[in-house]
Amino acid sequence: MRRFARLLPLLFLGLAACEHGTEPPPAPPAAPTPPAPRVAASVEITPDRDTLDIGATLPLRAIIRDAAGDTLSGGKVAWS
């Protein structure tokens, strides 16, 4: 009887280990949702001169801002 009493805890551990092996593994966490692309709400062109001599050139710079007024960078600006 003592021998059986000593083996009884091992029997329970073995049964417990078998039960956990039949459960499916947990699902992996969902991928985070990417942020929505920021859209240009305004474009500021500098310098803001309104005249230019014929044949002259003038370097321009565009500052693109979103609806919150934050500067957007990394985008391309096409002049036409």
Short mmCIF file of N, CA, C and O in Angstrom, two decimals:
data_model
loop_
_atom_site.label_atom_id
_atom_site.label_comp_id
_atom_site.label_asym_id
_atom_site.label_seq_id
_atom_site.Cartn_x
_atom_site.Cartn_y
_atom_site.Cartn_z
N MET A 1 0.81 -1.19 0.00
CA MET A 1 0.00 0.00 0.00
C MET A 1 0.85 1.26 0.00
O MET A 1 0.52 2.23 -0.66
N ARG A 2 1.96 1.21 0.77
CA ARG A 2 2.84 2.39 0.80
C ARG A 2 3.46 2.65 -0.58
O ARG A 2 3.65 3.78 -0.97
N ARG A 3 3.76 1.58 -1.25
CA ARG A 3 4.37 1.73 -2.57
C ARG A 3 3.38 2.44 -3.52
O ARG A 3 3.75 3.29 -4.29
N PHE A 4 2.12 2.05 -3.45
CA PHE A 4 1.09 2.68 -4.27
C PHE A 4 0.91 4.14 -3.88
O PHE A 4 0.74 5.00 -4.74
N ALA A 5 0.98 4.43 -2.58
CA ALA A 5 0.83 5.81 -2.12
C ALA A 5 1.96 6.69 -2.61
O ALA A 5 1.78 7.87 -2.89
N ARG A 6 3.13 6.12 -2.76
CA ARG A 6 4.27 6.91 -3.27
C ARG A 6 4.14 7.16 -4.78
O ARG A 6 4.58 8.18 -5.29
N LEU A 7 3.54 6.23 -5.49
CA LEU A 7 3.40 6.38 -6.94
C LEU A 7 2.19 7.22 -7.33
O LEU A 7 2.10 7.71 -8.44
N LEU A 8 1.26 7.38 -6.41
CA LEU A 8 0.04 8.12 -6.70
C LEU A 8 0.32 9.57 -7.15
O LEU A 8 -0.25 10.02 -8.15
N PRO A 9 1.20 10.34 -6.49
CA PRO A 9 1.48 11.71 -6.99
C PRO A 9 2.06 11.70 -8.40
O PRO A 9 1.74 12.56 -9.22
N LEU A 10 2.91 10.74 -8.73
CA LEU A 10 3.47 10.67 -10.08
C LEU A 10 2.39 10.37 -11.10
O LEU A 10 2.41 10.89 -12.22
N LEU A 11 1.42 9.54 -10.72
CA LEU A 11 0.32 9.22 -11.61
C LEU A 11 -0.49 10.48 -11.91
O LEU A 11 -0.84 10.75 -13.06
N PHE A 12 -0.78 11.28 -10.89
CA PHE A 12 -1.53 12.53 -11.09
C PHE A 12 -0.76 13.52 -11.95
O PHE A 12 -1.32 14.19 -12.81
N LEU A 13 0.55 13.61 -11.74
CA LEU A 13 1.36 14.51 -12.58
C LEU A 13 1.35 14.06 -14.03
O LEU A 13 1.27 14.87 -14.95
N GLY A 14 1.44 12.77 -14.25
CA GLY A 14 1.40 12.25 -15.61
C GLY A 14 0.08 12.53 -16.29
O GLY A 14 0.03 12.93 -17.46
N LEU A 15 -1.01 12.34 -15.58
CA LEU A 15 -2.32 12.63 -16.15
C LEU A 15 -2.50 14.12 -16.43
O LEU A 15 -3.06 14.51 -17.44
N ALA A 16 -2.03 14.95 -15.53
CA ALA A 16 -2.13 16.40 -15.72
C ALA A 16 -1.33 16.84 -16.94
O ALA A 16 -1.76 17.69 -17.72
N ALA A 17 -0.17 16.24 -17.14
CA ALA A 17 0.67 16.59 -18.30
C ALA A 17 -0.01 16.18 -19.59
O ALA A 17 0.06 16.88 -20.59
N CYS A 18 -0.70 15.05 -19.60
CA CYS A 18 -1.39 14.59 -20.80
C CYS A 18 -2.57 15.49 -21.15
O CYS A 18 -2.83 15.74 -22.31
N GLU A 19 -3.26 15.97 -20.16
CA GLU A 19 -4.41 16.83 -20.43
C GLU A 19 -3.99 18.14 -21.08
O GLU A 19 -4.64 18.64 -21.97
N HIS A 20 -2.88 18.73 -20.66
CA HIS A 20 -2.43 20.01 -21.23
C HIS A 20 -1.92 19.86 -22.64
O HIS A 20 -1.95 20.80 -23.41
N GLY A 21 -1.49 18.68 -23.02
CA GLY A 21 -0.97 18.47 -24.36
C GLY A 21 -2.04 18.47 -25.43
O GLY A 21 -1.76 18.61 -26.60
N THR A 22 -3.30 18.29 -25.06
CA THR A 22 -4.36 18.23 -26.05
C THR A 22 -4.97 19.59 -26.35
O THR A 22 -5.73 19.73 -27.28
N GLU A 23 -4.64 20.60 -25.58
CA GLU A 23 -5.19 21.94 -25.82
C GLU A 23 -4.42 22.60 -26.95
O GLU A 23 -3.22 22.47 -27.07
N PRO A 24 -5.13 23.32 -27.83
CA PRO A 24 -4.42 24.03 -28.90
C PRO A 24 -3.59 25.17 -28.33
O PRO A 24 -3.95 25.74 -27.29
N PRO A 25 -2.50 25.52 -28.98
CA PRO A 25 -1.69 26.64 -28.48
C PRO A 25 -2.48 27.95 -28.61
O PRO A 25 -3.36 28.07 -29.46
N PRO A 26 -2.18 28.91 -27.77
CA PRO A 26 -2.90 30.20 -27.87
C PRO A 26 -2.60 30.89 -29.19
O PRO A 26 -1.53 30.72 -29.77
N ALA A 27 -3.55 31.64 -29.65
CA ALA A 27 -3.39 32.38 -30.91
C ALA A 27 -2.36 33.48 -30.72
O ALA A 27 -2.27 34.10 -29.65
N PRO A 28 -1.56 33.76 -31.76
CA PRO A 28 -0.59 34.85 -31.64
C PRO A 28 -1.32 36.19 -31.56
O PRO A 28 -2.45 36.33 -32.04
N PRO A 29 -0.70 37.18 -30.95
CA PRO A 29 -1.35 38.50 -30.85
C PRO A 29 -1.54 39.11 -32.23
O PRO A 29 -0.77 38.87 -33.15
N ALA A 30 -2.59 39.87 -32.36
CA ALA A 30 -2.89 40.53 -33.63
C ALA A 30 -1.84 41.60 -33.93
O ALA A 30 -1.30 42.23 -33.03
N ALA A 31 -1.56 41.77 -35.20
CA ALA A 31 -0.59 42.80 -35.63
C ALA A 31 -1.19 44.18 -35.36
O ALA A 31 -2.39 44.38 -35.53
N PRO A 32 -0.37 45.14 -34.93
CA PRO A 32 -0.91 46.48 -34.68
C PRO A 32 -1.39 47.13 -35.97
O PRO A 32 -0.84 46.88 -37.05
N THR A 33 -2.42 47.92 -35.85
CA THR A 33 -2.95 48.64 -37.01
C THR A 33 -2.01 49.77 -37.38
O THR A 33 -1.63 50.57 -36.52
N PRO A 34 -1.59 49.83 -38.66
CA PRO A 34 -0.70 50.93 -39.04
C PRO A 34 -1.42 52.27 -38.95
O PRO A 34 -2.65 52.33 -39.14
N PRO A 35 -0.68 53.33 -38.67
CA PRO A 35 -1.33 54.65 -38.58
C PRO A 35 -1.84 55.09 -39.94
O PRO A 35 -1.31 54.71 -40.98
N ALA A 36 -2.90 55.87 -39.92
CA ALA A 36 -3.46 56.39 -41.17
C ALA A 36 -2.47 57.35 -41.80
O ALA A 36 -1.75 58.08 -41.10
N PRO A 37 -2.39 57.37 -43.13
CA PRO A 37 -1.47 58.30 -43.78
C PRO A 37 -1.89 59.74 -43.51
O PRO A 37 -3.07 60.06 -43.45
N ARG A 38 -0.90 60.59 -43.32
CA ARG A 38 -1.18 62.01 -43.07
C ARG A 38 -1.39 62.69 -44.42
O ARG A 38 -0.64 62.47 -45.36
N VAL A 39 -2.41 63.50 -44.48
CA VAL A 39 -2.79 64.16 -45.73
C VAL A 39 -2.42 65.63 -45.65
O VAL A 39 -2.61 66.28 -44.62
N ALA A 40 -1.90 66.16 -46.78
CA ALA A 40 -1.55 67.58 -46.84
C ALA A 40 -2.82 68.42 -46.82
O ALA A 40 -3.75 68.18 -47.57
N ALA A 41 -2.84 69.40 -45.93
CA ALA A 41 -3.98 70.31 -45.85
C ALA A 41 -3.61 71.69 -46.40
O ALA A 41 -4.48 72.43 -46.85
N SER A 42 -2.31 72.02 -46.36
CA SER A 42 -1.87 73.31 -46.89
C SER A 42 -0.43 73.21 -47.36
O SER A 42 0.34 72.36 -46.89
N VAL A 43 -0.09 74.09 -48.30
CA VAL A 43 1.28 74.18 -48.80
C VAL A 43 1.68 75.65 -48.76
O VAL A 43 0.99 76.51 -49.32
N GLU A 44 2.76 75.92 -48.08
CA GLU A 44 3.28 77.30 -47.99
C GLU A 44 4.50 77.39 -48.91
O GLU A 44 5.43 76.61 -48.79
N ILE A 45 4.48 78.34 -49.83
CA ILE A 45 5.58 78.53 -50.77
C ILE A 45 6.37 79.76 -50.34
O ILE A 45 5.80 80.82 -50.11
N THR A 46 7.68 79.60 -50.21
CA THR A 46 8.54 80.73 -49.87
C THR A 46 9.66 80.84 -50.90
O THR A 46 10.10 79.82 -51.41
N PRO A 47 10.15 82.00 -51.24
CA PRO A 47 9.71 83.30 -50.77
C PRO A 47 8.36 83.66 -51.40
O PRO A 47 7.99 83.14 -52.45
N ASP A 48 7.68 84.56 -50.76
CA ASP A 48 6.33 84.92 -51.22
C ASP A 48 6.32 86.20 -52.06
O ASP A 48 5.45 87.03 -51.93
N ARG A 49 7.31 86.32 -52.93
CA ARG A 49 7.36 87.48 -53.84
C ARG A 49 6.30 87.31 -54.91
O ARG A 49 6.04 86.23 -55.40
N ASP A 50 5.69 88.41 -55.33
CA ASP A 50 4.66 88.33 -56.36
C ASP A 50 5.14 88.83 -57.72
O ASP A 50 4.40 88.80 -58.69
N THR A 51 6.39 89.29 -57.78
CA THR A 51 6.93 89.72 -59.08
C THR A 51 8.29 89.09 -59.31
O THR A 51 9.02 88.77 -58.37
N LEU A 52 8.62 88.94 -60.60
CA LEU A 52 9.90 88.36 -60.99
C LEU A 52 10.24 88.91 -62.36
O LEU A 52 9.38 88.97 -63.25
N ASP A 53 11.48 89.35 -62.55
CA ASP A 53 11.90 89.88 -63.85
C ASP A 53 11.89 88.76 -64.88
O ASP A 53 12.15 87.59 -64.57
N ILE A 54 11.62 89.15 -66.14
CA ILE A 54 11.60 88.17 -67.23
C ILE A 54 12.98 87.54 -67.37
O ILE A 54 14.00 88.23 -67.37
N GLY A 55 13.00 86.21 -67.43
CA GLY A 55 14.25 85.48 -67.58
C GLY A 55 14.96 85.19 -66.26
O GLY A 55 15.94 84.45 -66.23
N ALA A 56 14.51 85.78 -65.18
CA ALA A 56 15.15 85.55 -63.89
C ALA A 56 14.63 84.25 -63.27
O ALA A 56 13.58 83.75 -63.63
N THR A 57 15.41 83.72 -62.38
CA THR A 57 15.00 82.51 -61.66
C THR A 57 14.90 82.83 -60.18
O THR A 57 15.52 83.78 -59.68
N LEU A 58 14.15 82.03 -59.52
CA LEU A 58 13.95 82.24 -58.10
C LEU A 58 13.78 80.88 -57.42
O LEU A 58 12.91 80.11 -57.81
N PRO A 59 14.65 80.56 -56.46
CA PRO A 59 14.48 79.28 -55.78
C PRO A 59 13.24 79.33 -54.87
O PRO A 59 13.00 80.33 -54.21
N LEU A 60 12.49 78.28 -54.89
CA LEU A 60 11.29 78.20 -54.08
C LEU A 60 11.41 77.04 -53.10
O LEU A 60 12.07 76.05 -53.36
N ARG A 61 10.73 77.17 -51.99
CA ARG A 61 10.69 76.11 -50.99
C ARG A 61 9.23 75.89 -50.62
O ARG A 61 8.49 76.85 -50.40
N ALA A 62 8.83 74.63 -50.56
CA ALA A 62 7.46 74.29 -50.18
C ALA A 62 7.46 73.69 -48.78
O ALA A 62 8.24 72.80 -48.49
N ILE A 63 6.58 74.20 -47.93
CA ILE A 63 6.38 73.63 -46.60
C ILE A 63 4.97 73.05 -46.59
O ILE A 63 3.99 73.77 -46.74
N ILE A 64 4.90 71.73 -46.42
CA ILE A 64 3.62 71.04 -46.46
C ILE A 64 3.16 70.80 -45.02
O ILE A 64 3.93 70.33 -44.19
N ARG A 65 1.90 71.12 -44.76
CA ARG A 65 1.35 70.96 -43.40
C ARG A 65 0.08 70.11 -43.45
O ARG A 65 -0.67 70.18 -44.42
N ASP A 66 -0.15 69.36 -42.36
CA ASP A 66 -1.39 68.59 -42.25
C ASP A 66 -2.47 69.45 -41.60
O ASP A 66 -2.25 70.64 -41.33
N ALA A 67 -3.63 68.87 -41.34
CA ALA A 67 -4.76 69.63 -40.79
C ALA A 67 -4.47 70.20 -39.40
O ALA A 67 -5.03 71.21 -39.01
N ALA A 68 -3.55 69.55 -38.66
CA ALA A 68 -3.19 70.05 -37.32
C ALA A 68 -2.11 71.13 -37.39
O ALA A 68 -1.74 71.69 -36.36
N GLY A 69 -1.60 71.43 -38.59
CA GLY A 69 -0.55 72.44 -38.73
C GLY A 69 0.86 71.88 -38.58
O GLY A 69 1.82 72.63 -38.61
N ASP A 70 0.98 70.55 -38.42
CA ASP A 70 2.30 69.93 -38.29
C ASP A 70 2.93 69.78 -39.67
O ASP A 70 2.26 69.47 -40.65
N THR A 71 4.24 70.02 -39.74
CA THR A 71 4.97 69.92 -41.00
C THR A 71 5.11 68.47 -41.41
O THR A 71 5.46 67.60 -40.60
N LEU A 72 4.79 68.18 -42.68
CA LEU A 72 4.97 66.85 -43.24
C LEU A 72 6.32 66.83 -43.97
O LEU A 72 6.66 67.77 -44.68
N SER A 73 7.07 65.77 -43.77
CA SER A 73 8.36 65.68 -44.45
C SER A 73 8.45 64.36 -45.20
O SER A 73 7.69 63.43 -44.95
N GLY A 74 9.37 64.31 -46.14
CA GLY A 74 9.60 63.09 -46.89
C GLY A 74 8.73 62.97 -48.13
O GLY A 74 8.91 62.05 -48.91
N GLY A 75 7.82 63.89 -48.33
CA GLY A 75 6.97 63.84 -49.52
C GLY A 75 7.62 64.54 -50.69
O GLY A 75 8.63 65.24 -50.56
N LYS A 76 7.07 64.35 -51.86
CA LYS A 76 7.58 65.00 -53.07
C LYS A 76 6.60 66.07 -53.51
O LYS A 76 5.40 65.92 -53.37
N VAL A 77 7.15 67.17 -53.99
CA VAL A 77 6.34 68.28 -54.49
C VAL A 77 6.65 68.43 -55.97
O VAL A 77 7.81 68.51 -56.36
N ALA A 78 5.61 68.45 -56.79
CA ALA A 78 5.79 68.64 -58.23
C ALA A 78 5.32 70.05 -58.60
O ALA A 78 4.25 70.48 -58.18
N TRP A 79 6.14 70.76 -59.33
CA TRP A 79 5.80 72.12 -59.76
C TRP A 79 5.21 72.04 -61.16
O TRP A 79 5.69 71.31 -62.01
N SER A 80 4.18 72.82 -61.40
CA SER A 80 3.65 72.86 -62.77
C SER A 80 3.14 74.25 -63.08
O SER A 80 2.98 75.08 -62.24
#
